[in-house]
Amino acid sequence: MVPPLYFIVLGAVVFLIATLGFLTRRSLIQALMCLELMTSAVVLTFLAVGRTMPDGGLQGMALATFLIVIGAAEVGMGLAIVMLYFRRHGDATTDDIDLLRG
Amino acid sequence: MTGLVVFFAVAGVIVASSVAMLVSRDFVRSVLFLLLALCSFSALYALLDATFLALLQLFLPAGAVTVVLVFVVMLTRPKVADYRTLLQRQTLYAAAAVVAVSAPLLDALMRMVATLPTTVTPAASTRDLAIALMGPYAAPFELASVVLLAALVGAIYLAREAE
């Protein structure tokens, strides 16, 4: 069996790569793609930690199920907002969206 | 032993495709790299004996979400990113922030791993998960369906053509 530490470190590394992308990419679509990658990395961590528990990973699997569902809902909403913004302004980059800037 | 080989092969694919997704200038290619990464994650879930989660990962994030992403890319036709926007001043700050976060994060993870039990227990089956989702986790399960419904209605409301 592969030690859970490997999965956890991989999850952290992918999460950090996705964070870097989320902070640097200017397109909202790519920001959402990074969010999706982050969700998968967190699910991997949940499953890896859950697998070491005495219940055979049941708790981790249940939490991961909810996490995937929430992730799907979040991306769906985010893309709807991107579409709406694009239709109104013709582009959707994080540089343009500064309506709330003080 | 085979597990380790599979793990390192899949981990390499995931890290490479995530980085490729970030540096790719073309959006469609970027989505395809994301698809590869998400499918590889499903292999890792299967390696952790979470068969149902592996299939869910293939259907939802890898299947449905990437299709929607491709649709949005096609509909909005975003401009191909300039190389200048890949390497900008804020990249440096972002990298510094990520490095600053990674040290305490990895430290906390290492300390958590040290506390994990090392005895190997038989894996919970999909049947066990189904019973758990209908039993002790019934309330969050129903709540998740409400969240999905709300997201569905909200997405339709936001994306519909204005009269």
Coordinates of C-alpha atoms in Angstrom, one line a residue:
Chain A
M1 CA 0.0 0.0 0.0
V2 CA 1.2 3.5 -0.8
P3 CA 1.8 5.5 2.3
P4 CA -0.8 8.2 2.9
L5 CA 2.0 10.8 3.3
Y6 CA 2.7 10.6 -0.4
F7 CA -0.9 11.4 -1.3
I8 CA -1.0 14.2 1.2
V9 CA 2.2 15.8 -0.1
L10 CA 1.0 15.5 -3.7
G11 CA -2.3 17.1 -2.7
A12 CA -0.5 20.0 -1.1
V13 CA 1.8 20.5 -4.1
V14 CA -1.1 20.5 -6.6
F15 CA -3.0 22.8 -4.3
L16 CA -0.1 25.2 -4.2
I17 CA 0.4 25.1 -8.0
A18 CA -3.3 25.8 -8.5
T19 CA -3.1 28.7 -5.9
L20 CA -0.2 30.2 -7.9
G21 CA -2.3 30.0 -11.1
F22 CA -5.3 31.4 -9.3
L23 CA -3.3 34.4 -8.2
T24 CA -1.5 35.1 -11.5
R25 CA -3.9 34.2 -14.3
R26 CA -6.0 37.2 -15.5
S27 CA -8.8 35.3 -17.1
L28 CA -11.8 34.4 -14.9
I29 CA -12.2 31.1 -16.7
Q30 CA -8.7 30.0 -15.9
A31 CA -9.2 31.1 -12.3
L32 CA -12.2 28.8 -12.1
M33 CA -10.1 26.0 -13.7
C34 CA -7.6 26.5 -10.9
L35 CA -10.4 26.3 -8.3
E36 CA -11.4 23.0 -9.8
L37 CA -7.9 21.7 -9.5
M38 CA -7.7 22.9 -5.9
T39 CA -11.0 21.0 -5.1
S40 CA -9.5 17.8 -6.5
A41 CA -6.3 18.2 -4.5
V42 CA -8.4 18.7 -1.3
V43 CA -10.5 15.6 -2.1
L44 CA -7.3 13.6 -2.5
T45 CA -6.1 14.8 1.0
F46 CA -9.5 13.9 2.5
L47 CA -9.4 10.4 1.0
A48 CA -5.8 9.8 2.0
V49 CA -6.3 10.8 5.6
G50 CA -9.7 9.1 5.7
R51 CA -8.2 5.8 4.5
T52 CA -6.0 5.6 7.6
M53 CA -9.0 5.8 9.9
P54 CA -10.4 2.7 11.6
D55 CA -13.6 2.9 9.5
G56 CA -11.8 2.1 6.3
G57 CA -12.1 5.6 4.8
L58 CA -15.8 5.9 5.1
Q59 CA -15.8 9.3 6.7
G60 CA -13.3 10.6 4.2
M61 CA -15.3 9.3 1.3
A62 CA -18.5 10.9 2.6
L63 CA -16.8 14.2 3.0
A64 CA -15.2 13.9 -0.4
T65 CA -18.6 13.2 -2.0
F66 CA -20.0 16.5 -0.6
L67 CA -16.9 18.4 -1.6
I68 CA -17.2 17.2 -5.2
V69 CA -20.9 18.2 -5.3
I70 CA -20.1 21.6 -3.9
G71 CA -17.2 22.0 -6.3
A72 CA -19.5 21.3 -9.3
A73 CA -22.1 23.8 -8.0
E74 CA -19.4 26.4 -7.5
V75 CA -18.0 26.1 -11.0
G76 CA -21.5 26.1 -12.5
M77 CA -22.3 29.4 -10.7
G78 CA -18.9 30.9 -11.5
L79 CA -19.2 30.2 -15.2
A80 CA -22.7 31.6 -15.3
I81 CA -21.3 34.8 -13.8
V82 CA -18.4 34.8 -16.3
M83 CA -21.0 34.5 -19.2
L84 CA -23.1 37.3 -17.7
Y85 CA -20.1 39.6 -17.4
F86 CA -18.8 38.7 -20.8
R87 CA -22.2 39.5 -22.4
R88 CA -22.3 42.9 -20.7
H89 CA -18.7 44.0 -21.1
G90 CA -17.2 41.9 -23.9
D91 CA -14.4 40.5 -21.9
A92 CA -13.9 38.8 -18.6
T93 CA -10.5 39.3 -17.0
T94 CA -9.7 40.1 -13.4
D95 CA -8.2 43.4 -14.5
D96 CA -11.4 44.8 -15.9
I97 CA -13.6 43.9 -12.9
D98 CA -12.9 46.8 -10.6
L99 CA -16.4 48.2 -9.9
L100 CA -16.0 47.9 -6.2
R101 CA -12.5 49.4 -6.1
G102 CA -12.4 52.3 -3.6
Chain B
M1 CA 5.2 -2.2 -5.2
T2 CA 2.9 -1.9 -8.3
G3 CA 1.0 0.7 -6.2
L4 CA 4.0 2.8 -5.8
V5 CA 4.9 2.7 -9.5
V6 CA 1.3 3.6 -10.4
F7 CA 1.3 6.4 -7.9
F8 CA 4.5 8.0 -9.1
A9 CA 3.5 7.7 -12.7
V10 CA 0.1 9.3 -12.1
A11 CA 1.6 11.9 -9.8
G12 CA 4.0 12.9 -12.5
V13 CA 1.2 13.3 -15.0
I14 CA -0.9 15.4 -12.6
V15 CA 2.0 17.8 -11.7
A16 CA 3.1 18.1 -15.3
S17 CA -0.5 18.7 -16.7
S18 CA -1.3 21.2 -13.9
V19 CA 1.8 23.2 -14.8
A20 CA 1.0 22.9 -18.5
M21 CA -2.5 24.1 -17.8
L22 CA -1.1 27.2 -16.1
V23 CA 1.5 28.1 -18.8
S24 CA -0.6 27.2 -21.8
R25 CA -1.6 30.3 -23.7
D26 CA -4.5 28.7 -25.6
F27 CA -7.6 28.2 -23.6
V28 CA -8.8 25.0 -25.2
R29 CA -5.4 23.4 -24.6
S30 CA -5.6 24.7 -21.1
V31 CA -8.9 22.9 -20.6
L32 CA -7.6 19.7 -22.1
F33 CA -4.6 19.7 -19.6
L34 CA -7.1 20.2 -16.8
L35 CA -9.1 17.3 -18.1
L36 CA -6.0 15.1 -18.1
A37 CA -5.2 16.2 -14.5
L38 CA -8.7 15.5 -13.3
C39 CA -8.8 12.1 -14.9
S40 CA -5.4 11.3 -13.3
F41 CA -6.8 12.3 -9.9
S42 CA -9.5 9.7 -10.4
A43 CA -6.8 7.0 -10.8
L44 CA -5.4 8.1 -7.4
Y45 CA -8.8 7.9 -5.8
A46 CA -9.1 4.3 -7.1
L47 CA -5.6 3.6 -5.6
L48 CA -7.0 4.7 -2.3
D49 CA -9.8 2.1 -2.6
A50 CA -12.5 4.8 -3.2
T51 CA -14.0 3.3 -6.3
F52 CA -17.2 5.4 -6.1
L53 CA -15.3 8.6 -5.7
A54 CA -13.1 7.7 -8.7
L55 CA -16.2 7.3 -10.9
L56 CA -17.7 10.4 -9.5
Q57 CA -14.5 12.3 -10.3
L58 CA -14.7 11.0 -13.9
F59 CA -18.3 12.0 -14.3
L60 CA -18.6 15.3 -12.5
P61 CA -15.3 17.3 -12.5
A62 CA -13.6 15.5 -15.4
G63 CA -16.8 15.0 -17.5
A64 CA -19.4 17.6 -16.8
V65 CA -17.3 20.5 -15.7
T66 CA -14.8 20.4 -18.5
V67 CA -17.6 20.2 -21.1
V68 CA -19.1 23.3 -19.6
L69 CA -15.7 25.0 -19.5
V70 CA -15.2 24.2 -23.2
F71 CA -18.7 25.6 -23.9
V72 CA -17.9 28.8 -22.1
V73 CA -14.5 29.1 -23.8
M74 CA -16.2 28.7 -27.2
L75 CA -19.0 31.1 -26.4
T76 CA -16.8 33.9 -25.0
R77 CA -13.8 33.3 -27.2
P78 CA -11.3 34.9 -24.8
K79 CA -8.3 36.5 -26.2
V80 CA -5.2 34.4 -26.3
A81 CA -3.0 35.4 -23.4
D82 CA 0.1 37.5 -24.2
Y83 CA 3.4 36.1 -22.9
R84 CA 3.8 39.4 -21.1
T85 CA 0.8 38.6 -19.0
L86 CA 2.3 35.3 -18.0
L87 CA 5.4 36.9 -16.5
Q88 CA 4.3 40.1 -14.8
R89 CA 5.2 41.8 -11.6
Q90 CA 2.3 40.3 -9.7
T91 CA 3.6 36.8 -10.5
L92 CA 6.6 37.5 -8.2
Y93 CA 4.3 38.5 -5.3
A94 CA 2.0 35.6 -6.0
A95 CA 5.0 33.2 -5.9
A96 CA 6.3 34.8 -2.7
A97 CA 2.8 34.4 -1.1
V98 CA 2.6 30.7 -2.2
V99 CA 6.0 30.0 -0.8
A100 CA 5.1 31.8 2.4
V101 CA 1.9 29.7 2.7
S102 CA 3.6 26.4 1.8
A103 CA 6.0 26.3 4.7
P104 CA 3.4 26.3 7.5
L105 CA 1.1 24.2 5.4
L106 CA 3.6 21.4 4.8
D107 CA 4.7 21.6 8.5
A108 CA 1.1 21.2 9.7
L109 CA 0.6 18.3 7.3
M110 CA 3.7 16.6 8.5
R111 CA 2.7 16.9 12.1
M112 CA -0.8 15.6 11.3
V113 CA 0.6 12.6 9.4
A114 CA 2.7 11.7 12.5
T115 CA -0.5 11.3 14.5
L116 CA -2.3 9.1 11.9
P117 CA -2.8 5.4 12.9
T118 CA -0.6 3.1 10.9
T119 CA -2.7 -0.1 11.2
V120 CA -4.2 -1.0 7.8
T121 CA -7.9 -1.6 8.0
P122 CA -10.0 -3.2 5.2
A123 CA -11.4 -0.5 2.9
A124 CA -15.0 0.7 3.1
S125 CA -17.0 -0.5 0.1
T126 CA -19.4 1.6 -2.1
R127 CA -22.2 -0.3 -0.3
D128 CA -20.9 1.0 3.1
L129 CA -20.7 4.5 1.6
A130 CA -24.3 4.3 0.3
I131 CA -25.6 3.1 3.7
A132 CA -23.6 5.9 5.4
L133 CA -25.0 8.6 3.0
M134 CA -28.6 7.4 3.7
G135 CA -28.0 7.0 7.4
P136 CA -25.7 9.3 9.5
Y137 CA -25.0 11.6 6.6
A138 CA -28.6 11.9 5.4
A139 CA -29.0 15.5 6.5
P140 CA -25.9 16.9 4.7
F141 CA -26.8 14.7 1.7
E142 CA -30.2 16.3 1.4
L143 CA -28.6 19.7 2.0
A144 CA -26.2 19.0 -0.9
S145 CA -29.2 18.4 -3.2
V146 CA -30.7 21.7 -2.2
V147 CA -27.4 23.5 -2.8
L148 CA -27.2 21.8 -6.3
L149 CA -30.8 22.9 -7.1
A150 CA -30.1 26.5 -5.9
A151 CA -26.9 26.6 -8.0
L152 CA -28.9 25.2 -11.1
V153 CA -31.6 27.8 -10.7
G154 CA -29.1 30.6 -10.1
A155 CA -27.0 29.6 -13.1
I156 CA -30.0 29.6 -15.4
Y157 CA -31.2 32.9 -14.0
L158 CA -27.8 34.6 -14.4
A159 CA -27.0 33.2 -17.9
R160 CA -30.4 33.6 -19.5
E161 CA -30.8 36.1 -22.3
A162 CA -32.2 39.4 -20.9
E163 CA -35.6 40.3 -22.3

